[in-house]
Amino acid sequence: MEDRRGTDEPASTLTPAGYRSRIAETNAARTLGTARALLIEGPKGCGKTWLAKRFARSEVLLEQDPAAFALAQAEPNRVLGGATPRLIDEWQRVPPLWAAVRGACDARAEAGQFILTGSATPSDHLTRHSGALRIQRLALRTMSLTERGLSTAAVSLTELLRAGGCAADRTGRGVPEAVDALCRGGWPGLDQSSPVRDVIRALSSYLEDVARTDIRQVDGVSRDPVRVKALLRSLARNVSTSASLNKLAAETNAAAPLSRHSVRAYLDALERLHVVEPLTAWPTHLRSRSPLLVSPKHQFTDPSLAVAALRASPQRLLADPEALGLLFESLVIRDLRVYAQACDAEVHSFTDAAGAEADAIVDAGDGRWIAVEVKLGGADQIEQAARSLLTMRRKVDESRMGPAAKLVVVTAADGYAYDRPDGVSVVPLFALGP
């Protein structure tokens, strides 16, 4: 357990060599300035510990330090002493630490005491009593294209929400680079210079660990790894869709069938592991009588996990435009979620029974929102997406929701970002940023 108590070193003294700045740093700093503890949650390998070290002045690493783990199990309060903010990494391995941290927060009554990280969310009965301004959560996702240095970020999502103009030069990156990016994912610990087949192999091993070991950590329930992997493949085939539980169950391997109720239980466990993150429907008001479809769309926390589950390759994806389009949409959703979080906005989907839809709605919660359609590229696809967005906007009751700040088509094509005469903006993903 490293303790830097009594020094005047800045909070960043634990920052690892090679750390790359994360967009979530701003939210983390703001939370530590107001809440007594910050809980960073996200999938294994997304960079939670490294982000926490950016702000921590002492640490206890429960997964790496067997002695600290044993002490925390025996006497949880003993591992809480140290310079603050104190990092407690993978806290969920010792559930009594939650109550111990809450008690210490109350006793100290000061902001920025602890940073907890967790790659698995325990059951609600353990964490529901956090208390106002005690422990605030921050979701950390895998690195966006901006964080990986692949996007110019010339078009700001924050400015789009302010109805700002949309103009950017060509990025020099197009569909082949988008395929490479979604196959590699945004995992800071993976060597991005490695051959893409080696990265996919590493992510396949990641999913194997999820199926065999990690999924038990959520609730202690032992699940058949064969069935878990079958469901992961079914989810990958249906990424960016609202496939029903029955459809997911029917597509699992016949040698390991899952019932509808088992699929729901498995999905809950995968959500708690931050392997999947469904895209929920936008809670809006409509002018028309066509009811909203409210089933969430299936998304992995990183599209590379879907690629690994399918055992796909860049060549296979380029030969299958339909599958590639759905996976590219998943990549866009991941980046939109990262950028939206920076301006306290949320990302949803929109579909009504008459067929009007938007692949994503970015809602700032104060009457500002933008609608997004995702296309690989090409003039015909962009024209179709623009018409879809204009139809969707006419369905929304803007007297209650506020007018759309922007209608945006996000593409994989290497083109310019610009505003069309009809008001729809066209933005290459490699030009989008926070």
PDB file of C-alpha atoms in Angstrom, residues 70-81 88 94-101:
ATOM      1  CA  ALA A  70      -6.278  -9.898   3.407  1.00  0.00           C
ATOM      2  CA  LEU A  71      -6.169  -6.850   5.699  1.00  0.00           C
ATOM      3  CA  ALA A  72      -9.216  -5.303   4.004  1.00  0.00           C
ATOM      4  CA  GLN A  73     -11.174  -8.511   4.537  1.00  0.00           C
ATOM      5  CA  ALA A  74     -10.248  -8.652   8.211  1.00  0.00           C
ATOM      6  CA  GLU A  75     -10.333  -4.958   9.122  1.00  0.00           C
ATOM      7  CA  PRO A  76     -11.711  -2.765   6.303  1.00  0.00           C
ATOM      8  CA  ASN A  77     -11.081   0.494   8.131  1.00  0.00           C
ATOM      9  CA  ARG A  78      -7.358  -0.240   8.329  1.00  0.00           C
ATOM     10  CA  VAL A  79      -6.865   0.283   4.590  1.00  0.00           C
ATOM     11  CA  LEU A  80      -8.582   3.689   4.545  1.00  0.00           C
ATOM     12  CA  GLY A  81      -5.738   5.652   6.149  1.00  0.00           C
ATOM     13  CA  ILE A  88      -9.025   1.890  -3.386  1.00  0.00           C
ATOM     14  CA  VAL A  94     -14.154  -6.709  -0.425  1.00  0.00           C
ATOM     15  CA  PRO A  95     -17.831  -5.630  -0.228  1.00  0.00           C
ATOM     16  CA  PRO A  96     -17.659  -4.428   3.432  1.00  0.00           C
ATOM     17  CA  LEU A  97     -15.400  -1.622   2.209  1.00  0.00           C
ATOM     18  CA  TRP A  98     -18.490   0.211   0.919  1.00  0.00           C
ATOM     19  CA  ALA A  99     -19.873   0.724   4.421  1.00  0.00           C
ATOM     20  CA  ALA A 100     -16.401   1.525   5.764  1.00  0.00           C
ATOM     21  CA  VAL A 101     -15.879   4.243   3.140  1.00  0.00           C
TER      22      VAL A 101
END
